[in-house]
Tab-separated table of C-alpha atoms and ligand atoms in Angstrom:
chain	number	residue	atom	x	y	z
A	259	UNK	CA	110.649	95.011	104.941
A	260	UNK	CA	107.946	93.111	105.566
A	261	UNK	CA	105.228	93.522	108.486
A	262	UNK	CA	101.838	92.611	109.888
A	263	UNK	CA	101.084	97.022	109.071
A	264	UNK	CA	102.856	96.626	105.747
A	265	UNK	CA	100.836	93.548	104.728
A	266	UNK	CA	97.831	95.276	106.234
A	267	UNK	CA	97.777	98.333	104.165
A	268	UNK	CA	99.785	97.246	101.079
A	269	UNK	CA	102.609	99.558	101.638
A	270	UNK	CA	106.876	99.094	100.913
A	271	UNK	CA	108.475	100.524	103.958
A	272	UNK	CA	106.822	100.509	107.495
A	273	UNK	CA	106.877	104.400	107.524
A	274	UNK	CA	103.766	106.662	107.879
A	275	UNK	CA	103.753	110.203	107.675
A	276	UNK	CA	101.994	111.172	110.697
A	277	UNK	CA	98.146	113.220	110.633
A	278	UNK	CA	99.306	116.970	111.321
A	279	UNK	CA	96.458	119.699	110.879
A	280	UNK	CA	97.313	121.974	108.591
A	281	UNK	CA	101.067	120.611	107.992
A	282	UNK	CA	99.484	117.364	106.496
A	283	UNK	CA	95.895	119.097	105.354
A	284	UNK	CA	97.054	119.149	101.971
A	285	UNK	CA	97.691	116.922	98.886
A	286	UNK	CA	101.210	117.322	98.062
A	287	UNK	CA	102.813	116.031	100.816
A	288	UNK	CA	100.446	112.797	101.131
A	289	UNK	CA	100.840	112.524	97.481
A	290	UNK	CA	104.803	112.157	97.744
A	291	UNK	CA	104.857	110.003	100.657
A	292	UNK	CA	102.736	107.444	99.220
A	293	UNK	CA	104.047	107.036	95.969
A	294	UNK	CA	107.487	106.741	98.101
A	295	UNK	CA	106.207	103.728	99.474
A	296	UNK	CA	104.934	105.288	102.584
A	297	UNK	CA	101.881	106.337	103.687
A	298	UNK	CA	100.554	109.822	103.876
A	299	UNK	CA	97.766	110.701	106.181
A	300	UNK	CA	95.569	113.786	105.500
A	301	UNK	CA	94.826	115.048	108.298
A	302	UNK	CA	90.676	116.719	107.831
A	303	UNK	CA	90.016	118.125	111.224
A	304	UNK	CA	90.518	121.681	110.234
A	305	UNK	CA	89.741	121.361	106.757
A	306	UNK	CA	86.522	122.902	105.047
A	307	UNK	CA	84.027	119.780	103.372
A	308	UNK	CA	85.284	121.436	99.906
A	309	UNK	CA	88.688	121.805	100.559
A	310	UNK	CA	88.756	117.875	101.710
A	311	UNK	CA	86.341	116.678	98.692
A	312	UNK	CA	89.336	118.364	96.737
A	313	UNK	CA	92.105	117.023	98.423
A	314	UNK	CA	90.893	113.845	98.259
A	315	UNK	CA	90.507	113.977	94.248
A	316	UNK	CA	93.978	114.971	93.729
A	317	UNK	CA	95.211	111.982	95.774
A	318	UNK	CA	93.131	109.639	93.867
A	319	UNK	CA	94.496	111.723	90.560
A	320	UNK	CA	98.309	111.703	91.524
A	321	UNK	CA	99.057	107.933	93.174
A	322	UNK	CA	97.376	104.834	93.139
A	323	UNK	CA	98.732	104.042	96.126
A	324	UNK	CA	97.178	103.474	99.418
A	325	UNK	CA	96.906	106.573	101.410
A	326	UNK	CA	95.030	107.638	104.996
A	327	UNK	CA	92.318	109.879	106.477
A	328	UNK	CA	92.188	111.293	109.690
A	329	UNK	CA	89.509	112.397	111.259
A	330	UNK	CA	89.300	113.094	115.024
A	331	UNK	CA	85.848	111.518	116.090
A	332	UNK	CA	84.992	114.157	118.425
A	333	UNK	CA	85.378	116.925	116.258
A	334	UNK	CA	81.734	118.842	115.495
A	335	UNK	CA	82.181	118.458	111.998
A	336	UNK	CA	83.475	114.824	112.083
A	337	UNK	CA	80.053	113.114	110.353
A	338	UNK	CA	80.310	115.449	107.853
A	339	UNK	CA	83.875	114.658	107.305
A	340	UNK	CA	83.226	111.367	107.499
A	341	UNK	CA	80.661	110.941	105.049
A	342	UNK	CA	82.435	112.522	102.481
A	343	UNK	CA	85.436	110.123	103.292
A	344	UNK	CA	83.208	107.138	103.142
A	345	UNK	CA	81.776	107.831	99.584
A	346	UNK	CA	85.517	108.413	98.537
A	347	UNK	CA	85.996	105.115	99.617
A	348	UNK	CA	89.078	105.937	101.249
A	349	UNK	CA	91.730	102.682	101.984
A	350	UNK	CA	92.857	103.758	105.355
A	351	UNK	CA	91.120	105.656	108.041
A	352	UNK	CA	93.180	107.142	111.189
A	353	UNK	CA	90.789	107.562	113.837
A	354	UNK	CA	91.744	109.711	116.900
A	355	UNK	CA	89.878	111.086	119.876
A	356	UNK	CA	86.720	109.012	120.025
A	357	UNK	CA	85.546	105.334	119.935
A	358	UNK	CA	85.614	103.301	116.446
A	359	UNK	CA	81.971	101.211	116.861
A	360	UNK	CA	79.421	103.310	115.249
A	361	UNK	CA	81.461	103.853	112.421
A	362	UNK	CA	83.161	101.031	112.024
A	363	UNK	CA	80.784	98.481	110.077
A	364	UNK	CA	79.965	100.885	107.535
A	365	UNK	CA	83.944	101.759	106.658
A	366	UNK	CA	84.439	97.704	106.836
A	367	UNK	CA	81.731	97.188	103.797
A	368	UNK	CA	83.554	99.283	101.655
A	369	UNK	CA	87.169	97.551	102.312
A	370	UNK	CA	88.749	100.456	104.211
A	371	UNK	CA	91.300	99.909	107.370
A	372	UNK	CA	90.867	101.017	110.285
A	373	UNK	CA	93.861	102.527	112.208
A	374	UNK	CA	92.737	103.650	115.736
A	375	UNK	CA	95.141	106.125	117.622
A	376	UNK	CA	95.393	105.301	121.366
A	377	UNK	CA	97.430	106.588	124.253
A	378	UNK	CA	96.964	104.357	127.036
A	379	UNK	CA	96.919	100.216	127.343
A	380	UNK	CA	93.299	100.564	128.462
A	381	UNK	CA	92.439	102.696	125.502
A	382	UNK	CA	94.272	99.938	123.362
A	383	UNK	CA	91.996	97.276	124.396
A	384	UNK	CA	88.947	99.381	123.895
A	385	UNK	CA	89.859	99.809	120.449
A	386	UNK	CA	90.934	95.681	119.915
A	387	UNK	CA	87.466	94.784	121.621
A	388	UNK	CA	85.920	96.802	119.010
A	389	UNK	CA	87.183	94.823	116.001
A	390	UNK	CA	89.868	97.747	114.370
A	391	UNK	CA	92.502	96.143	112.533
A	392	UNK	CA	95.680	98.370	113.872
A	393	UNK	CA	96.171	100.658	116.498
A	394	UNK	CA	98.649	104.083	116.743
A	395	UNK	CA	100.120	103.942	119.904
A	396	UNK	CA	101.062	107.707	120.888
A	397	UNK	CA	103.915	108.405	123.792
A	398	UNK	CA	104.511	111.533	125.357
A	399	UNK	CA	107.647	112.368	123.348
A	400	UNK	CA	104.836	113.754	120.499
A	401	UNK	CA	103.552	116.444	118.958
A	402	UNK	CA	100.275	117.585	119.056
A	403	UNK	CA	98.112	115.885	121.738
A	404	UNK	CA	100.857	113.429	123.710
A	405	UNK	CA	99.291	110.807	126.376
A	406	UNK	CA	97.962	113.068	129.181
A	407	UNK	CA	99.636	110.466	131.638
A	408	UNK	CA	103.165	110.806	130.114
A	409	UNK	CA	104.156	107.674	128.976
A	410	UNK	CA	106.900	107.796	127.011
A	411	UNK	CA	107.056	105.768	123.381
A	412	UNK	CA	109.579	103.900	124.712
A	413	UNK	CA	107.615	102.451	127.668
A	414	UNK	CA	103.964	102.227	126.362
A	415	UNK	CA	104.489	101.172	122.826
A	416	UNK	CA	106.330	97.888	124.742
A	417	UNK	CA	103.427	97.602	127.336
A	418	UNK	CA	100.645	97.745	124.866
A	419	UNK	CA	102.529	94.983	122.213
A	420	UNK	CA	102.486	92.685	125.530
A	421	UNK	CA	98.623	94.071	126.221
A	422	UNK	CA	97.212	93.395	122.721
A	423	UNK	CA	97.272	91.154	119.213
A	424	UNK	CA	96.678	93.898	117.000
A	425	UNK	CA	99.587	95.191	114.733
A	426	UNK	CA	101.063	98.565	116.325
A	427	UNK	CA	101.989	101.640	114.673
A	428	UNK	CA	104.426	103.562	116.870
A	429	UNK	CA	104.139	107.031	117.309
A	430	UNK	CA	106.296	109.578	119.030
A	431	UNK	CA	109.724	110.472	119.025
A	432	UNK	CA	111.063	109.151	115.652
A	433	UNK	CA	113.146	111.025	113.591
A	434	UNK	CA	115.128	108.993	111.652
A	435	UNK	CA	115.253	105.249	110.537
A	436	UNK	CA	117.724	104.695	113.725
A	437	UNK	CA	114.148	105.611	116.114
A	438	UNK	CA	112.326	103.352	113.262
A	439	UNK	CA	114.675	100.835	114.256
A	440	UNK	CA	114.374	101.476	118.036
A	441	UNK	CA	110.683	101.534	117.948
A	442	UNK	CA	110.312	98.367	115.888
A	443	UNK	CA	112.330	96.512	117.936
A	444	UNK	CA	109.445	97.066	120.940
A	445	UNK	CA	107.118	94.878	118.875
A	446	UNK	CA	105.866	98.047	116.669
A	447	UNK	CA	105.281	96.812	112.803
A	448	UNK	CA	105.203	100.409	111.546
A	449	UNK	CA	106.145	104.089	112.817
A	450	UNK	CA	104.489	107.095	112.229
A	451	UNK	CA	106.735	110.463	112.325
A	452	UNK	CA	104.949	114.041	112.352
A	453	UNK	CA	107.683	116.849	113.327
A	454	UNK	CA	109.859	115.081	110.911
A	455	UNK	CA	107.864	115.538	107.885
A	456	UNK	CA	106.867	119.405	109.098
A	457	UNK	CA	110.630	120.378	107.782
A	458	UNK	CA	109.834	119.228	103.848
A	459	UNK	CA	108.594	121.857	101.029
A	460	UNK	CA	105.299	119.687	100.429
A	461	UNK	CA	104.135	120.522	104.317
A	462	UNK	CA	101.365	123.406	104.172
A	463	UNK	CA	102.576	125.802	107.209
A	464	UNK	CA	104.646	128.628	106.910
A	465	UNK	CA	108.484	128.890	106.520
A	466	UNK	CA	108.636	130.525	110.286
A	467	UNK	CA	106.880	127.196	111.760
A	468	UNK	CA	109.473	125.339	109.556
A	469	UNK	CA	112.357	127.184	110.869
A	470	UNK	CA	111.776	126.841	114.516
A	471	UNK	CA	111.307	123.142	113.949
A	472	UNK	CA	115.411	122.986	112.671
A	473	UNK	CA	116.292	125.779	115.421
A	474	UNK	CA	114.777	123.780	118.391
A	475	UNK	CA	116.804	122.010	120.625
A	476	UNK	CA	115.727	118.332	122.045
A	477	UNK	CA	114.581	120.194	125.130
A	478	UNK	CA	112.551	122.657	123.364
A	479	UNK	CA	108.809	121.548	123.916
A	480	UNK	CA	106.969	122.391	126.813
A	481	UNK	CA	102.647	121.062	127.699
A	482	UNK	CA	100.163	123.529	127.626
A	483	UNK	CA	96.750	122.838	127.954
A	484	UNK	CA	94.302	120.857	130.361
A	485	UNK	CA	95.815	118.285	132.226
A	486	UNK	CA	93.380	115.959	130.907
A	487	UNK	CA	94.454	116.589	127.263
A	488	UNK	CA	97.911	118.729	126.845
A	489	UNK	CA	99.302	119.774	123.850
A	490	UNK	CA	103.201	119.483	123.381
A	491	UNK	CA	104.489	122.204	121.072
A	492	UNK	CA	107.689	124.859	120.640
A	493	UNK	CA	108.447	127.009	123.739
A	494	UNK	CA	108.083	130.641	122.371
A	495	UNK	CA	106.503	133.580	123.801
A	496	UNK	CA	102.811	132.365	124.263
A	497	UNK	CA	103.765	129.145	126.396
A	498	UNK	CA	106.147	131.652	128.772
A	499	UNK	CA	103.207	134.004	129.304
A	500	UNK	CA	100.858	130.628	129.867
A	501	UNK	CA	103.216	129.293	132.799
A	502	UNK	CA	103.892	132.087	134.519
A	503	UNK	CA	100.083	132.735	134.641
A	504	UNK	CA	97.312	131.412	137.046
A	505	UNK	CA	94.104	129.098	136.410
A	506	UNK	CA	91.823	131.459	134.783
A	507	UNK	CA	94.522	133.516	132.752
A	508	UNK	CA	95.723	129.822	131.800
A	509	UNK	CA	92.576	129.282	130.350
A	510	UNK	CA	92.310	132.293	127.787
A	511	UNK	CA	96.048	132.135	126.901
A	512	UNK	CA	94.797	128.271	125.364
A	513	UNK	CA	91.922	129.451	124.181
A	514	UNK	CA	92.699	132.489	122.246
A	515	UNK	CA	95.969	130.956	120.847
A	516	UNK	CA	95.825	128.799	117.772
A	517	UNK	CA	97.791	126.344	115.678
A	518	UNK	CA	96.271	128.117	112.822
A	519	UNK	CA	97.569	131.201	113.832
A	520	UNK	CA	101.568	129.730	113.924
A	521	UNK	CA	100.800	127.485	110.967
A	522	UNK	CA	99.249	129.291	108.231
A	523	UNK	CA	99.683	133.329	109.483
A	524	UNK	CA	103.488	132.591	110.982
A	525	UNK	CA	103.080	133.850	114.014
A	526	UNK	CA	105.239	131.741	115.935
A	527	UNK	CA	105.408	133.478	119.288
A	528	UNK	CA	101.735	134.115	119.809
A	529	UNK	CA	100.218	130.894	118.032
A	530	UNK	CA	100.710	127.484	119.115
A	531	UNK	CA	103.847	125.941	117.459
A	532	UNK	CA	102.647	121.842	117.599
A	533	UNK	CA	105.572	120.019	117.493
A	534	UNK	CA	107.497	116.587	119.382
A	535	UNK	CA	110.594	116.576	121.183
A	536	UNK	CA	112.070	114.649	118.455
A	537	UNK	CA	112.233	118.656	116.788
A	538	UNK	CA	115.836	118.408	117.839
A	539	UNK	CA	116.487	115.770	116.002
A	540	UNK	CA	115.578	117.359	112.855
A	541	UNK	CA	118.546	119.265	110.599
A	542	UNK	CA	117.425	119.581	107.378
A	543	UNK	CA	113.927	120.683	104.659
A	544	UNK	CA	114.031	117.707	102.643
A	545	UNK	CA	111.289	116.527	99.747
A	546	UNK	CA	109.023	114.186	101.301
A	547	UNK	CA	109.164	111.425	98.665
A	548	UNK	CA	113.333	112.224	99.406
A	549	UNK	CA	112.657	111.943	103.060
A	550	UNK	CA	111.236	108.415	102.661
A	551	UNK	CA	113.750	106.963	101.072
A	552	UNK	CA	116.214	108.309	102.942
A	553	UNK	CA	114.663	106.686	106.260
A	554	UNK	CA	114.133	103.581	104.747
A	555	UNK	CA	117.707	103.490	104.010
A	556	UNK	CA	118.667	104.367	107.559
A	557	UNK	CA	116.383	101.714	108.771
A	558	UNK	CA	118.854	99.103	106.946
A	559	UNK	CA	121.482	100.040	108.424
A	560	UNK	CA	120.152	100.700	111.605
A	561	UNK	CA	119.507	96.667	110.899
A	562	UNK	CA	123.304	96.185	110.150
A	563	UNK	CA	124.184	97.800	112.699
A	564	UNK	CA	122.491	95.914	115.375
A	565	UNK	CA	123.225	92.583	113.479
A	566	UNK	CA	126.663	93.499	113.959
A	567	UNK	CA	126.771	94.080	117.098
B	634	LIG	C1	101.616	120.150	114.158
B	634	LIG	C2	100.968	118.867	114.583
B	634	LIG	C3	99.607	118.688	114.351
B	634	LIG	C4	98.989	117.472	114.694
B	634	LIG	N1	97.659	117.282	114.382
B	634	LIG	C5	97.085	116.065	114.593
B	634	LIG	C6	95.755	115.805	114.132
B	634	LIG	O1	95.104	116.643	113.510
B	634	LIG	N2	95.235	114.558	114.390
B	634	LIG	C7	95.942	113.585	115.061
B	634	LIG	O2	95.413	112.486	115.257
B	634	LIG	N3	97.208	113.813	115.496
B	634	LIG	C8	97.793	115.013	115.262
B	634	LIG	N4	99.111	115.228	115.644
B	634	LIG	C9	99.870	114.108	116.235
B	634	LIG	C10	100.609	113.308	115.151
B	634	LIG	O3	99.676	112.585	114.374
B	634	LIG	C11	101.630	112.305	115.747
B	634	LIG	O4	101.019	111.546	116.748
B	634	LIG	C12	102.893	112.952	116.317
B	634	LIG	O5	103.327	113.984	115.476
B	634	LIG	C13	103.980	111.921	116.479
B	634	LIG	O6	105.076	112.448	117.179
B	634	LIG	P1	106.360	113.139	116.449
B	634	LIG	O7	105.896	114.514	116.124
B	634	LIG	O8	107.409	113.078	117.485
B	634	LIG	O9	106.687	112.350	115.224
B	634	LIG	C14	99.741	116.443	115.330
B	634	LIG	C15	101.116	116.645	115.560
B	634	LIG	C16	101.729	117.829	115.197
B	634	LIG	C17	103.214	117.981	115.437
């Protein structure tokens, strides 16, 4: 299938394995997607300069495909991050949480795209004004940080392709190539799934995490979090204690609690479980390069299907 995203960053299927710390802070499982035809997305916010200078070797070393970098821009570490991104001349950068100008012309001399995650229409024509090439257009149905006003994919994925020129990557909510399908026919040219790609060997968190991803239930994610930036993860025992508490108690629940804590040590009660709504839709641990192929085959005949109709 051919797109404006596809085109853009020289890739076979419009599929993009979605920036999850930890989960995607790792080689392997950026390595599979992309030489599936995908594209993987490392996602550096929580990695250490070393650990990413090594990461990003073994990409180069294992597929000479195109692959991405995310960095969140307002992360105190983020010019660090992003120098060492810029003199590995990376092809793609995901940018979330922060404006694109300042770094933009320098990433443009060396030939990489810029893919800017947004998660409101007047966010989306911030980041066309400022000259990025695609934009990652987040509903609330996702994990990790969802649009604090609730949008849902369905909705503002449609509002900003009527906003904006720029090629959209959907995000949020996708789980197979049926969603693809769904989310494509909204005027997205790509879609980007994260929970889906936390159930595949290749995803660095710990079997627990992996587990309650197949256990949950559609309606198993709850917000936590300020309401000017939630986070939508796993109900367990941490997001019980946080809503039946007040203000200040709210406060040092979120604070103390970590992803880290659920995704590397397994504590999946106490730590922050990250993970979309489309969890429910998710049955299976597949390989990742497997999982590709798979959902580019369901995106066919999610095709058929509709033709048929
Ligand atoms: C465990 C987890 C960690 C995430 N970490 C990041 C991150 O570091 N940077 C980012 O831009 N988005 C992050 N996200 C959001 C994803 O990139 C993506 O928007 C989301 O997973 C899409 O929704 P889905 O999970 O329904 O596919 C994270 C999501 C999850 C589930």
């Amino acid at each position: 299938m051919k797109t404006r995203i596809t085109e853009l960053l020289g890739i076979e299927h419009p599929i993009i394995q979605a920036a999850m710390s930890w989960a995607s802070s790792n080689a392997p499982l950026v390595i599979e997607v992309s030489n599936a035809g995908g594209m993987g997305v490392l996602a550096a916010g929580p990695m250490r300069p070393d650990d990413f200078r090594n990461a990003l070797n073994q990409i180069r070393a294992k597929t000479a495909r195109p692959y991405g970098v995310n960095i969140p821009l307002n992360n105190p570490r983020a010019p660090e991050l992003l120098d060492i991104a810029y003199e590995a001349r990376i092809p793609v950068m995901v940018a979330s949480q922060g404006g694109p100008r300042e770094q933009l012309p320098r990433f443009r001399s060396i030939g990489t795209k810029w893919l800017h995650v947004v998660a409101s229409v007047e966010h989306a024509r911030k980041a066309e004004a400022a000259g990025v090439d695609a934009l990652v257009v987040d509903g609330a149905e996702a994990g990790g940080h969802p649009p604090p006003a609730q949008v849902s994919t369905l909705v503002l994925v449609r509002r900003v392709a009527k906003a904006v020129k720029l090629p959209i990557v959907a995000s949020g909510g996708a789980a197979d190539g049926a969603g693809i399908a769904a989310l494509l026919a909204l005027g997205a040219e790509a879609v980007q799934l994260g929970t889906r790609f936390i159930a595949t060997p290749e995803a660095s968190v710990h079997e627990n995490y992996k587990q309650a991803v197949l256990a949950a239930e559609v309606d198993g994610t709850t917000l936590i979090g300020p309401r000017t930036l939630p986070i939508r993860l796993l109900k367990n025992a941490l997001t019980e204690r946080f809503h039946a508490s007040g203000r200040e108690d709210q406060e040092r629940l979120y604070k103390e609690a970590s992803l880290k804590q659920a995704a590397l040590e397994g504590d999946i009660e106490n730590g922050k479980v990250e993970a979309g709504q489309s969890a429910g839709l998710v049955e299976d641990i597949v390989p990742a390069g497997e999982l590709v192929r798979r959902l580019a085959r369901e995106l066919e005949e999610a095709r058929r299907r509709l033709a048929s109709l």
